[in-house]
C-alpha angles and dihedrals in degrees: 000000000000121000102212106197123214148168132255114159127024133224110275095242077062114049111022091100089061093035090058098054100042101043102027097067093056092090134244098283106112105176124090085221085074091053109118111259121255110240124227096254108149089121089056092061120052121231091201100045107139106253089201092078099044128075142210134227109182129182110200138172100269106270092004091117129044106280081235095047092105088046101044091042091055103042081044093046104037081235107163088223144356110193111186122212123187138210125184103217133022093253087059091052092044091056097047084058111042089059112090098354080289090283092170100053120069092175127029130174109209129144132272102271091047090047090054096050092048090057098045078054090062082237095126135067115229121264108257104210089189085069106045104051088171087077087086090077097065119104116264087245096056091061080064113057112137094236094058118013111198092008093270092166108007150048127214117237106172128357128193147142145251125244152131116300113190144157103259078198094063103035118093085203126013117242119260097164141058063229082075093058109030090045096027105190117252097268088061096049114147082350095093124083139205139183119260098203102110105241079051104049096047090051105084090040090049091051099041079059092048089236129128125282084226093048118146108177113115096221096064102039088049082059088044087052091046090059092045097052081049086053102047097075087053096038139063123207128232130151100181114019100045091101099066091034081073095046092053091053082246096128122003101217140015140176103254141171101259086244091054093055115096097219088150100057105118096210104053133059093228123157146167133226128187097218119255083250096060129240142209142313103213112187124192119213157217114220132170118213121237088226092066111118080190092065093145094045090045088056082042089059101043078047098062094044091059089060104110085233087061106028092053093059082074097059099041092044110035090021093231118140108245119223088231112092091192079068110038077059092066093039124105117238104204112192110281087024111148092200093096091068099126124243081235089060093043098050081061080078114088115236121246105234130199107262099186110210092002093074091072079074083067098052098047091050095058097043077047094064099023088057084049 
């Protein structure tokens, strides 16, 4: 079973130039109840169009698909061609299609909030449920998340949370509390990480307050920022190695992404908490682009990932839980996997929302304490 990493979001001193020009722009409104409807629009696609003579340009996350997805959807779909692109981060991808309405992109895989600004951007076509039956795999939870009720412009492709991931061997107490983390005890000290990404950096802060992970009211987030200046003597800070620094005995215990966290690793006595206070339910996406001139091909090939065959490659391979119980069904559950977390656990996190030009408060937080 291999564990291809990967990297999804990038540090904040990276990436707020591109955020700021691909989120800020989406607008104030924060709440998916202000997300353009979708129209009903399934006439104005055809269900019968002939694939062969369309054609597919996907961006994806680096080894977040099968190496042989573009292959096997063509030779499956009759699609002339299937070309895949990658970016490394959201912003990346958010710059690639903002440009040009993304003219270039039928297909991208970016997470929820993302999801949610391109299409208050009027960036992304309307699911079409008549055209992807295997919707019907998904959990009924993943047809609710608060970004996108009912799926309207997006389809889910893995979901997960965000907790505390620690080596149960080097820590004198295990962690209950985002407190573990943010005023780590003596014995801890400096061996304690945190993310740096900005919705990421504020959340245990923000937690540990009892306020909203999509909060924008300066007030709190100033509290959240005082917590988070305490915590950076005590902490260091790492959004893509911290895995193996546990595993090394480096540090004893990091905030993680429940899939990032080696809890099978036979050798080390390595395990993950969600806080007492609660945390998030992040949810990464399929969207098409309005732009695409290939909009039956691009449902076609939605379509074919949520096959269980498919789905499930995403859960054995990147060890993130997939959204699609036809496929968690298929899926392997090694001793200390985290894939078993229930969609009904999962839905406890609250979902980050896109905040439109609030999020530049995020930003700023986060310059704000790594410049401290």
């Amino acid at each position: 079973m291999s564990r291809i990493r990967y990297t999804r979001r990038l540090p904040v001193v990276v990436v707020a130039a591109g955020l700021a020009l691909a989120v800020a722009a989406c607008g104030g409104e924060s709440s998916t109840d202000s997300a353009k409807p979708a129209p009903s629009a399934a006439a104005q696609l055809d269900a019968k169009a002939d694939l062969s003579k369309q054609s597919l340009t996907v961006t994806v996350w680096p080894g977040y698909t099968p190496k042989e997805l573009a292959d096997k959807a063509k030779a499956k779909l009759g699609i002339s061609k299937v070309d895949i692109t990658e970016h490394d981060t959201n912003e990346t991808a958010m710059t690639k299609l903002t440009t040009q309405g993304g003219e270039s992109i039928d297909v991208a895989f970016v997470s929820g909030q993302y999801a949610q600004a391109l299409n208050e951007q009027g960036l992304l076509e309307p699911i079409h449920a008549e055209l992807i039956p295997n919707l019907s795999n998904l959990y009924p939870e993943a047809t609710q998340l608060s970004y996108d009720k009912g799926n309207k412009f997006s389809v889910p492709y893995t979901w997960g949370t965000t907790g505390i991931c620690y080596r149960s061997d080097l820590v004198k107490a295990e962690p209950k509390s985002w407190k573990d983390i943010l005023t780590p005890p003596e014995w801890a000290d400096k061996k304690v990480s945190m993310m740096t990404t900005e919705r990421w950096l504020a959340l245990p802060a923000l937690k540990v307050l009892r306020y909203s992970v999509n909060t924008d009211k300066d007030e709190e987030l100033a509290k959240a920022k005082e917590l988070l200046l305490a915590a950076k003597p005590h902490v260091i800070y790492d959004d893509v190695t911290f895995g193996q620094k546990l595993q090394s005995g480096e540090t004893v215990m990091a905030e993680a992404w429940d899939g990032w966290c080696p809890t099978t690793d036979p050798k080390k006595n390595i395990k993950f908490v969600v806080p007492s206070e609660g945390s998030d339910l992040w949810v990464d996406t399929m969207v098409i682009m309005k732009s695409s001139k290939n909009k039956e091909a691009a449902h076609a090939l939605i379509n074919y990932i949520l096959d269980p065959e498919i789905h499930s490659w995403a859960a054995t391979n990147i060890n993130y839980k997939v959204p699609n119980k036809a496929a968690m069904d298929k899926v392997e559950k090694p001793e200390g996997s985290l894939l078993g977390i229930s969609p009904a656990e999962l839905l406890q996190g609250e979902s980050i929302i896109d905040l439109g030009e609030a999020s530049a408060k995020y930003t700023r937080l986060s310059t704000e304490v790594a410049a401290k």
